[in-house]
Structures are given as C-alpha cells and as structure tokens.
Tab-separated table of C-alpha atoms in Angstrom:
chain	number	residue	atom	x	y	z
A	1	UNK	CA	41.339	29.763	10.048
A	2	UNK	CA	43.045	26.509	8.970
A	3	UNK	CA	46.839	26.466	8.029
A	4	UNK	CA	45.824	25.754	4.445
A	5	UNK	CA	43.442	28.751	4.314
A	6	UNK	CA	46.067	31.032	5.843
A	7	UNK	CA	48.643	30.093	3.180
A	8	UNK	CA	46.706	29.787	-0.101
A	9	UNK	CA	49.837	29.959	-2.328
A	10	UNK	CA	51.406	27.162	-0.408
A	11	UNK	CA	48.228	25.114	-0.537
A	12	UNK	CA	48.258	25.382	-4.351
A	13	UNK	CA	52.011	24.647	-4.788
A	14	UNK	CA	52.795	21.134	-5.929
A	15	UNK	CA	56.079	19.225	-5.548
A	16	UNK	CA	55.978	18.435	-9.202
A	17	UNK	CA	56.043	22.168	-10.059
A	18	UNK	CA	58.970	22.737	-7.679
A	19	UNK	CA	60.905	19.833	-9.287
A	20	UNK	CA	60.180	21.052	-12.878
A	21	UNK	CA	60.531	24.836	-12.724
A	22	UNK	CA	60.569	26.115	-9.127
A	23	UNK	CA	61.696	29.736	-9.620
A	24	UNK	CA	58.327	31.509	-10.465
A	25	UNK	CA	56.522	29.618	-7.700
A	26	UNK	CA	59.310	30.372	-5.111
A	27	UNK	CA	59.181	34.039	-6.150
A	28	UNK	CA	55.469	34.301	-5.447
A	29	UNK	CA	55.855	32.491	-2.097
A	30	UNK	CA	58.812	34.601	-1.072
A	31	UNK	CA	56.923	37.816	-1.756
A	32	UNK	CA	53.607	36.811	-0.174
A	33	UNK	CA	54.190	33.813	2.073
A	34	UNK	CA	57.915	33.694	2.883
A	35	UNK	CA	57.245	30.877	5.335
A	36	UNK	CA	54.369	28.850	3.906
A	37	UNK	CA	52.592	25.647	4.696
A	38	UNK	CA	52.673	23.206	1.802
A	39	UNK	CA	50.189	20.336	2.256
A	40	UNK	CA	52.131	18.213	-0.240
A	41	UNK	CA	55.284	18.634	1.797
A	42	UNK	CA	53.381	18.261	5.071
A	43	UNK	CA	55.617	21.043	6.325
A	44	UNK	CA	56.729	24.607	6.074
A	45	UNK	CA	58.805	26.014	3.167
A	46	UNK	CA	61.076	28.961	3.874
A	47	UNK	CA	61.968	31.059	0.795
A	48	UNK	CA	63.346	34.330	2.181
A	49	UNK	CA	67.109	34.575	2.747
A	50	UNK	CA	67.106	36.234	6.185
A	51	UNK	CA	64.628	33.649	7.522
A	52	UNK	CA	66.548	30.810	5.883
A	53	UNK	CA	69.681	31.919	7.667
A	54	UNK	CA	67.817	32.172	10.969
A	55	UNK	CA	66.649	28.583	10.681
A	56	UNK	CA	70.033	27.092	9.672
A	57	UNK	CA	71.920	29.077	12.286
A	58	UNK	CA	69.708	27.933	15.136
A	59	UNK	CA	70.497	24.314	15.578
A	60	UNK	CA	68.900	24.361	19.073
A	61	UNK	CA	65.527	25.520	17.674
A	62	UNK	CA	65.623	23.735	14.363
A	63	UNK	CA	67.314	20.353	14.436
A	64	UNK	CA	68.301	17.693	11.903
A	65	UNK	CA	68.235	15.024	14.629
A	66	UNK	CA	64.832	13.587	13.882
A	67	UNK	CA	63.832	10.046	12.726
A	68	UNK	CA	62.163	11.554	9.685
A	69	UNK	CA	65.423	13.012	8.304
A	70	UNK	CA	65.702	11.340	4.904
A	71	UNK	CA	69.491	10.767	4.607
A	72	UNK	CA	69.618	9.168	8.100
A	73	UNK	CA	66.977	6.702	7.093
A	74	UNK	CA	69.178	5.443	4.324
A	75	UNK	CA	72.728	5.600	5.875
A	76	UNK	CA	72.125	5.927	9.591
A	77	UNK	CA	73.283	8.742	12.009
A	78	UNK	CA	76.065	10.986	10.747
A	79	UNK	CA	77.349	14.495	10.929
A	80	UNK	CA	74.557	15.406	8.530
A	81	UNK	CA	71.812	14.183	10.889
A	82	UNK	CA	73.154	15.024	14.322
A	83	UNK	CA	73.361	18.313	16.296
A	84	UNK	CA	75.352	19.652	19.296
A	85	UNK	CA	78.196	17.639	20.773
A	86	UNK	CA	77.438	14.537	18.731
A	87	UNK	CA	77.519	16.535	15.492
A	88	UNK	CA	80.943	17.907	16.400
A	89	UNK	CA	82.220	14.421	17.384
A	90	UNK	CA	81.180	13.037	13.995
A	91	UNK	CA	82.374	16.021	11.882
A	92	UNK	CA	85.754	16.853	13.454
A	93	UNK	CA	87.662	13.732	12.446
A	94	UNK	CA	86.950	14.579	8.810
A	95	UNK	CA	87.521	18.293	8.881
A	96	UNK	CA	91.363	18.912	8.609
A	97	UNK	CA	91.931	18.217	4.915
A	98	UNK	CA	89.086	20.439	3.831
A	99	UNK	CA	90.314	23.736	5.231
A	100	UNK	CA	91.192	26.337	2.525
A	101	UNK	CA	94.998	26.043	2.486
A	102	UNK	CA	94.988	22.255	2.868
A	103	UNK	CA	92.482	21.931	-0.037
A	104	UNK	CA	94.696	23.783	-2.505
A	105	UNK	CA	97.911	22.141	-1.315
A	106	UNK	CA	96.455	18.685	-1.028
A	107	UNK	CA	94.230	18.409	-4.085
A	108	UNK	CA	94.954	20.999	-6.840
A	109	UNK	CA	97.479	18.840	-8.618
A	110	UNK	CA	95.375	15.752	-8.444
A	111	UNK	CA	92.251	17.569	-9.736
A	112	UNK	CA	94.297	19.052	-12.573
A	113	UNK	CA	95.646	15.645	-13.537
A	114	UNK	CA	92.165	13.940	-13.437
A	115	UNK	CA	90.577	16.789	-15.443
A	116	UNK	CA	93.229	16.656	-18.162
A	117	UNK	CA	92.919	12.893	-18.281
A	118	UNK	CA	89.192	12.981	-18.766
A	119	UNK	CA	89.380	15.828	-21.411
A	120	UNK	CA	92.088	13.946	-23.304
A	121	UNK	CA	89.782	10.900	-23.574
A	122	UNK	CA	86.896	13.066	-24.919
A	123	UNK	CA	88.820	15.541	-27.050
A	124	UNK	CA	88.911	13.573	-30.328
A	125	UNK	CA	85.099	13.065	-30.437
A	126	UNK	CA	84.118	16.661	-31.084
A	127	UNK	CA	81.206	16.371	-28.690
A	128	UNK	CA	80.078	14.583	-25.539
A	129	UNK	CA	77.517	14.372	-22.709
A	130	UNK	CA	79.520	16.032	-19.974
A	131	UNK	CA	77.537	15.256	-16.880
A	132	UNK	CA	78.296	11.533	-16.868
A	133	UNK	CA	81.516	11.420	-18.929
A	134	UNK	CA	83.238	14.288	-17.139
A	135	UNK	CA	81.602	15.991	-14.142
A	136	UNK	CA	80.511	12.749	-12.358
A	137	UNK	CA	83.820	10.846	-12.897
A	138	UNK	CA	85.888	13.823	-11.749
A	139	UNK	CA	83.778	14.259	-8.584
A	140	UNK	CA	84.081	10.502	-7.785
A	141	UNK	CA	87.821	10.485	-8.351
A	142	UNK	CA	88.368	13.509	-6.042
A	143	UNK	CA	86.130	12.318	-3.179
A	144	UNK	CA	87.601	8.764	-3.215
A	145	UNK	CA	91.017	10.275	-3.217
A	146	UNK	CA	90.167	12.581	-0.353
A	147	UNK	CA	88.770	9.784	1.802
A	148	UNK	CA	91.313	7.196	0.703
A	149	UNK	CA	88.579	4.698	-0.144
A	150	UNK	CA	90.186	1.599	-1.704
A	151	UNK	CA	88.932	-1.065	-4.073
A	152	UNK	CA	85.969	0.635	-5.679
A	153	UNK	CA	85.866	1.731	-9.406
A	154	UNK	CA	84.363	5.003	-10.564
A	155	UNK	CA	81.459	3.188	-12.161
A	156	UNK	CA	80.684	1.283	-8.900
A	157	UNK	CA	80.822	4.444	-6.796
A	158	UNK	CA	78.532	6.278	-9.236
A	159	UNK	CA	76.064	3.375	-9.132
A	160	UNK	CA	76.040	3.486	-5.368
A	161	UNK	CA	75.590	7.248	-5.415
A	162	UNK	CA	72.751	7.209	-7.939
A	163	UNK	CA	70.902	4.612	-5.887
A	164	UNK	CA	71.383	6.305	-2.579
A	165	UNK	CA	70.304	9.770	-4.048
A	166	UNK	CA	67.163	8.102	-5.463
A	167	UNK	CA	66.299	6.555	-2.104
A	168	UNK	CA	66.768	9.908	-0.273
A	169	UNK	CA	64.723	11.770	-2.920
A	170	UNK	CA	61.904	9.226	-2.620
A	171	UNK	CA	61.740	9.674	1.148
A	172	UNK	CA	61.722	13.462	0.848
A	173	UNK	CA	58.833	13.228	-1.599
A	174	UNK	CA	56.821	11.100	0.815
A	175	UNK	CA	57.472	7.757	-1.006
A	176	UNK	CA	58.786	4.552	0.313
A	177	UNK	CA	62.518	4.121	-0.483
A	178	UNK	CA	63.246	1.171	-2.672
A	179	UNK	CA	65.372	-1.586	-1.113
A	180	UNK	CA	68.157	-0.893	-3.544
A	181	UNK	CA	69.147	2.135	-1.424
A	182	UNK	CA	69.922	-0.029	1.562
A	183	UNK	CA	71.738	-2.556	-0.650
A	184	UNK	CA	73.948	0.201	-2.229
A	185	UNK	CA	74.776	1.563	1.273
A	186	UNK	CA	75.657	-1.936	2.503
A	187	UNK	CA	78.121	-2.290	-0.343
A	188	UNK	CA	79.625	1.124	0.363
A	189	UNK	CA	79.902	0.393	4.024
A	190	UNK	CA	81.707	-2.942	3.324
A	191	UNK	CA	84.253	-0.990	1.139
A	192	UNK	CA	84.823	1.505	3.880
A	193	UNK	CA	85.263	-1.179	6.567
A	194	UNK	CA	87.681	-3.077	4.310
A	195	UNK	CA	89.673	0.200	3.840
A	196	UNK	CA	89.959	0.892	7.591
A	197	UNK	CA	90.825	-2.689	8.312
A	198	UNK	CA	94.053	-2.395	6.205
A	199	UNK	CA	96.349	-0.872	8.812
A	200	UNK	CA	99.243	-0.739	6.408
A	201	UNK	CA	97.730	2.251	4.461
A	202	UNK	CA	97.176	5.852	5.343
A	203	UNK	CA	93.886	7.492	4.667
A	204	UNK	CA	91.319	9.918	6.085
A	205	UNK	CA	89.024	6.998	6.707
A	206	UNK	CA	91.660	5.187	8.797
A	207	UNK	CA	92.445	8.365	10.708
A	208	UNK	CA	88.760	8.881	11.471
A	209	UNK	CA	88.512	5.273	12.634
A	210	UNK	CA	90.812	6.248	15.587
A	211	UNK	CA	88.017	8.419	16.949
A	212	UNK	CA	84.818	6.847	15.604
A	213	UNK	CA	83.419	3.332	15.446
A	214	UNK	CA	83.493	1.569	12.038
A	215	UNK	CA	79.744	2.093	11.503
A	216	UNK	CA	80.220	5.752	12.317
A	217	UNK	CA	83.060	6.044	9.872
A	218	UNK	CA	80.927	4.382	7.154
A	219	UNK	CA	77.904	6.602	7.635
A	220	UNK	CA	79.975	9.772	7.630
A	221	UNK	CA	81.937	8.538	4.568
A	222	UNK	CA	78.603	7.909	2.842
A	223	UNK	CA	77.333	11.436	3.438
A	224	UNK	CA	80.698	12.883	2.416
A	225	UNK	CA	80.727	10.915	-0.812
A	226	UNK	CA	77.059	11.641	-1.314
A	227	UNK	CA	77.682	15.386	-0.808
A	228	UNK	CA	81.031	15.475	-2.562
A	229	UNK	CA	79.724	13.839	-5.731
A	230	UNK	CA	76.284	15.471	-5.838
A	231	UNK	CA	77.495	19.026	-4.996
A	232	UNK	CA	80.422	18.984	-7.428
A	233	UNK	CA	78.764	17.117	-10.315
A	234	UNK	CA	75.867	19.608	-10.083
A	235	UNK	CA	78.159	22.629	-9.698
A	236	UNK	CA	80.207	21.740	-12.830
A	237	UNK	CA	77.159	20.792	-14.901
A	238	UNK	CA	75.010	23.826	-13.896
A	239	UNK	CA	77.973	26.253	-14.327
A	240	UNK	CA	78.513	24.886	-17.855
A	241	UNK	CA	74.849	25.261	-18.612
A	242	UNK	CA	74.788	28.878	-17.366
A	243	UNK	CA	78.062	29.960	-19.085
A	244	UNK	CA	77.575	28.244	-22.407
A	245	UNK	CA	73.965	29.414	-22.488
A	246	UNK	CA	74.879	33.059	-22.136
A	247	UNK	CA	77.420	34.093	-24.821
A	248	UNK	CA	77.811	37.587	-23.389
A	249	UNK	CA	78.863	36.332	-19.943
A	250	UNK	CA	80.985	33.582	-21.450
A	251	UNK	CA	82.834	36.251	-23.511
A	252	UNK	CA	83.511	38.229	-20.263
A	253	UNK	CA	85.057	35.094	-18.641
A	254	UNK	CA	87.122	34.226	-21.729
A	255	UNK	CA	88.434	37.823	-21.809
A	256	UNK	CA	89.179	37.970	-18.058
A	257	UNK	CA	89.809	34.525	-16.485
A	258	UNK	CA	89.697	36.241	-13.025
A	259	UNK	CA	85.886	36.321	-13.510
A	260	UNK	CA	85.723	32.555	-13.382
A	261	UNK	CA	85.356	32.571	-9.596
A	262	UNK	CA	82.416	34.955	-9.931
A	263	UNK	CA	80.849	32.695	-12.598
A	264	UNK	CA	81.065	29.686	-10.183
A	265	UNK	CA	79.475	31.615	-7.315
A	266	UNK	CA	76.873	33.091	-9.545
A	267	UNK	CA	75.918	29.723	-11.040
A	268	UNK	CA	75.616	28.253	-7.541
A	269	UNK	CA	73.445	31.154	-6.517
A	270	UNK	CA	71.098	30.690	-9.516
A	271	UNK	CA	70.782	26.966	-9.262
A	272	UNK	CA	72.254	25.281	-6.162
A	273	UNK	CA	72.773	21.547	-6.579
A	274	UNK	CA	71.087	20.932	-3.251
A	275	UNK	CA	67.860	22.834	-3.502
A	276	UNK	CA	66.501	22.377	-0.027
A	277	UNK	CA	67.648	21.367	3.480
A	278	UNK	CA	65.331	19.977	6.165
A	279	UNK	CA	65.047	20.904	9.768
A	280	UNK	CA	62.541	20.030	12.542
A	281	UNK	CA	61.221	22.581	15.040
A	282	UNK	CA	62.206	21.671	18.659
A	283	UNK	CA	59.734	24.216	20.149
A	284	UNK	CA	56.776	26.357	19.228
A	285	UNK	CA	58.121	29.443	17.439
A	286	UNK	CA	56.939	32.402	15.262
A	287	UNK	CA	58.916	32.362	12.049
A	288	UNK	CA	58.110	35.254	9.778
A	289	UNK	CA	54.275	35.022	9.166
A	290	UNK	CA	54.084	31.445	10.481
A	291	UNK	CA	53.284	29.930	13.925
A	292	UNK	CA	55.512	26.924	13.676
A	293	UNK	CA	54.708	24.109	16.119
A	294	UNK	CA	57.172	21.886	17.901
A	295	UNK	CA	57.936	18.837	15.653
A	296	UNK	CA	56.946	20.562	12.376
A	297	UNK	CA	59.075	20.004	9.330
A	298	UNK	CA	60.764	23.268	8.305
A	299	UNK	CA	62.182	22.874	4.808
A	300	UNK	CA	64.587	25.682	3.793
A	301	UNK	CA	64.544	26.476	0.080
A	302	UNK	CA	68.155	27.372	-0.706
A	303	UNK	CA	66.986	27.987	-4.270
A	304	UNK	CA	64.418	30.477	-3.071
A	305	UNK	CA	66.776	32.187	-0.698
A	306	UNK	CA	69.451	32.513	-3.396
A	307	UNK	CA	67.100	34.600	-5.545
A	308	UNK	CA	65.813	36.916	-2.813
A	309	UNK	CA	65.652	40.378	-4.555
A	310	UNK	CA	66.246	42.168	-1.201
A	311	UNK	CA	69.860	40.740	-1.338
A	312	UNK	CA	70.447	40.059	-5.025
A	313	UNK	CA	69.033	42.746	-7.391
A	314	UNK	CA	67.709	41.383	-10.667
A	315	UNK	CA	67.961	37.878	-9.094
A	316	UNK	CA	67.036	35.846	-12.160
A	317	UNK	CA	69.934	37.284	-14.214
A	318	UNK	CA	73.298	35.392	-14.559
A	319	UNK	CA	75.949	37.997	-13.834
A	320	UNK	CA	79.548	36.909	-13.373
A	321	UNK	CA	80.364	40.401	-12.066
A	322	UNK	CA	77.722	40.278	-9.312
A	323	UNK	CA	79.611	41.746	-6.348
A	324	UNK	CA	77.833	39.857	-3.550
A	325	UNK	CA	77.364	36.405	-5.220
A	326	UNK	CA	79.228	34.793	-2.346
A	327	UNK	CA	76.267	35.531	-0.103
A	328	UNK	CA	74.545	32.634	-1.863
A	329	UNK	CA	73.583	29.746	0.426
A	330	UNK	CA	74.253	26.807	-1.874
A	331	UNK	CA	76.524	25.178	0.748
A	332	UNK	CA	73.892	25.852	3.519
A	333	UNK	CA	74.841	27.874	6.585
A	334	UNK	CA	75.592	27.537	10.269
A	335	UNK	CA	76.889	24.325	11.880
A	336	UNK	CA	75.915	22.188	8.856
A	337	UNK	CA	77.705	24.366	6.295
A	338	UNK	CA	79.192	21.928	3.744
A	339	UNK	CA	82.459	20.599	5.083
A	340	UNK	CA	84.025	20.309	1.628
A	341	UNK	CA	82.792	23.607	0.104
A	342	UNK	CA	86.365	24.765	-0.635
A	343	UNK	CA	87.144	21.515	-2.435
A	344	UNK	CA	83.967	21.706	-4.537
A	345	UNK	CA	84.827	25.288	-5.563
A	346	UNK	CA	88.437	24.237	-6.431
A	347	UNK	CA	87.190	21.269	-8.541
A	348	UNK	CA	84.636	23.421	-10.432
A	349	UNK	CA	87.083	26.247	-11.161
A	350	UNK	CA	89.749	23.900	-12.443
A	351	UNK	CA	87.225	21.904	-14.497
A	352	UNK	CA	85.805	24.984	-16.205
A	353	UNK	CA	89.187	26.566	-16.839
A	354	UNK	CA	90.542	23.332	-18.434
A	355	UNK	CA	87.402	22.744	-20.490
A	356	UNK	CA	87.258	26.311	-21.862
A	357	UNK	CA	90.987	26.278	-22.531
A	358	UNK	CA	91.363	22.937	-24.164
A	359	UNK	CA	88.075	22.610	-26.196
A	360	UNK	CA	87.800	25.451	-28.665
A	361	UNK	CA	84.391	26.772	-29.503
A	362	UNK	CA	82.874	24.698	-26.696
A	363	UNK	CA	79.055	25.129	-26.941
A	364	UNK	CA	75.776	23.621	-26.014
A	365	UNK	CA	74.429	21.062	-28.558
A	366	UNK	CA	71.335	22.865	-30.011
A	367	UNK	CA	69.813	19.545	-30.980
A	368	UNK	CA	69.759	18.296	-27.382
A	369	UNK	CA	68.621	21.027	-25.015
A	370	UNK	CA	69.160	20.770	-21.279
A	371	UNK	CA	67.441	22.196	-18.216
A	372	UNK	CA	67.906	21.526	-14.468
A	373	UNK	CA	65.366	19.248	-12.885
A	374	UNK	CA	64.744	17.963	-9.352
A	375	UNK	CA	62.995	18.734	-6.105
A	376	UNK	CA	65.932	18.073	-3.722
A	377	UNK	CA	68.908	17.849	-6.039
A	378	UNK	CA	68.922	20.080	-9.183
A	379	UNK	CA	70.899	19.671	-12.348
A	380	UNK	CA	70.285	18.761	-15.917
A	381	UNK	CA	69.829	14.971	-16.363
A	382	UNK	CA	72.289	15.316	-19.257
A	383	UNK	CA	74.430	18.089	-20.794
A	384	UNK	CA	75.300	17.555	-24.454
A	385	UNK	CA	77.988	19.864	-25.861
A	386	UNK	CA	80.106	20.210	-29.037
A	387	UNK	CA	83.442	21.736	-29.749
C-alpha cells in the first residue's frame, strides 16, 4: 500500500484549507491519522499533542539542522536552525534578559510607557485598525529595545519583518522565495553590524558579539526579531479577537482582572501565532501510526496539538477559566522552546489591560469582520475596532 493510500485524509488535505480554516481538518486528522502524510506538504503532519511533544523533545531523532529548513534559507544558521552544542552556543549569549524575573524588572516599565503612548495617539479617533497601528509597533519597540538595535525606525523594522516572513512562508509552501527576502535580511544584518561596531554603547547585541561572530549575531538577532514581532503581534491581535468576540468571557475578565492571564493562555491555545514547526527525521522511526523514514519532513501542528480533546475538553471553546490552558504548545517545546516567551506574555498582558482600561466600550467593528489566516503564521490580516 502506498503512503497516500494509507493516509487518505492526509492525501485529500490541501495547504489552502489549512491556511484558511484549519481546525475541522486538523480535528479529523487528529482523530483518524494523528501522524499523516500530506502530499502537498511532501511530509508528515503531527496533530496529536503527545506525539507533538515527543517530536519537539527529541532533538536527536528530529532535527532542525537541515538545508531545507525555511528560516535558515533566508537568514542563515541560527539558534532556530541548529541542534546540540551549536544550538546552545548560539542561544546562550541571548538568554539572560529573557528569564522571568529579568523580564519583569527589565521591560515592564518600558512596555507600559510604549503601550500608553500608542493608545494616546489613537484615543481621539474612536476607532482604529489595531494590528498595524498598535500590536505591530509595540512588538517592534520592545524587541529593538531588548536587543539594543540602533538606527532603525519602527516602519523600517516592520518592512523587514513583513518581507522576511513572506519569504519564509513561500519556502514552507514549496514556492521560490522572492529576492526581496534576502535584500531585507541584508539591510537588517547591516544595522546589526553597525550596532555592534559602536563599542561606546551597551546592548545585548554587543554582549553577544563577545561570544559569536558578527554574522552569527546578525542571524540570531534576525530570528529573535522575527519571532519577537510575529509572536507578540499575533498574540495581541488574536487575544483581542477572541475576547472582543465573546462578550461573556470579556465580562468575566472585566469583572476579575486576574483572569487576564488565563485569557492570554487560552487565546494562544486556540490560535497560536506560529501554527507549525518543522523537524527532519534523523533515522527511521515509528511515530504513532506512521513509519517515518530518515530524512522525512515532520511538521508539528501546534494548532492541532492545542485543540487535542484528550488534554483540553471542549477544545474549540474559548474559556478564560480553563485550568490547564498553560499546557498549550504555542511557544513550542523542548530545546527550541521560545526564548522570549515570558516577554511575549508580559507584552500581551500589559497591552490588553491598558486597552480595556483606557478605551471604554472597546468592541469589534461589525462592518469590518476579522478572522485569522495563514498556513505557518496565523492572525487576522487586520483587526478593526471601535470604542
């Protein structure tokens, strides 16, 4: 029996369906083919949470260090695309500011100030598109502050980020990346190298340059900016969509602000900004119902794992009181767990608290509906609100 015949649901699943509305397709795959061969992906898709954790935890059996890894094709080797000792060497110089206590002490006041500045600029208008006028600029401000990147405006960084995301997404979908991706990364790399060349300043980039070469600092800065902007912009935008779209849950949060943390985790569970992570099998292995061969692409659906009913009862419901929402895998798992997860949570929590507190009757614009979209990175293209 061919692989396609053995996995009929996977054979009939298209990438367009997974970009548009993945949840019903992932639910069927998770129930019947929790590891399934998707011809359009030319690889395996893992949708069950326990199997997803097994893959992400086992960096010896399932590696990111492969020439097909999409992000590395755009920005070169980095902590995101290396395993073992090389992964540790690239990651460790960036880790210290992103530990829990350091995040709060180092960034809370800055995030609060940036959040208030952005809201003050929007407040008189009575309505706005919040993804690009609020969530994106906030994420850029925080990640450039964290890295100490000098000489780049918010608009410039957002333009780099958009172009690099598009290039990575094209590669993941089996398309050729447009040359703009390489050009955007070249500009980012030049800004990083200019920052570390200025020995009269203090920054995380300059500190990392004491342990990594300038090209290594640049590639890791790129993936941190890429992840820091993408993760946080998506977290804020998706959380607003979930909360404002569910008046009952919004009322609970307004009545008890302590539930805001639960709302953030639950939104990340329902719609993680990074929908999939890719690995490559280093040996033949049986994974669930699948006989995976050495070299095969194994794509872990974080979106699918996060709605596994064996872990999350009534998984399609947004429930800010869900007791185990932090078991969500939106920041991945294992050695490649998101280095700045605590910072992304802090940004989202502050952003939501300030928006709900300062903009009375904040609500979705009924004339401009929003829905998440994307195969690899999922969020609404725009989020129009009124207050």
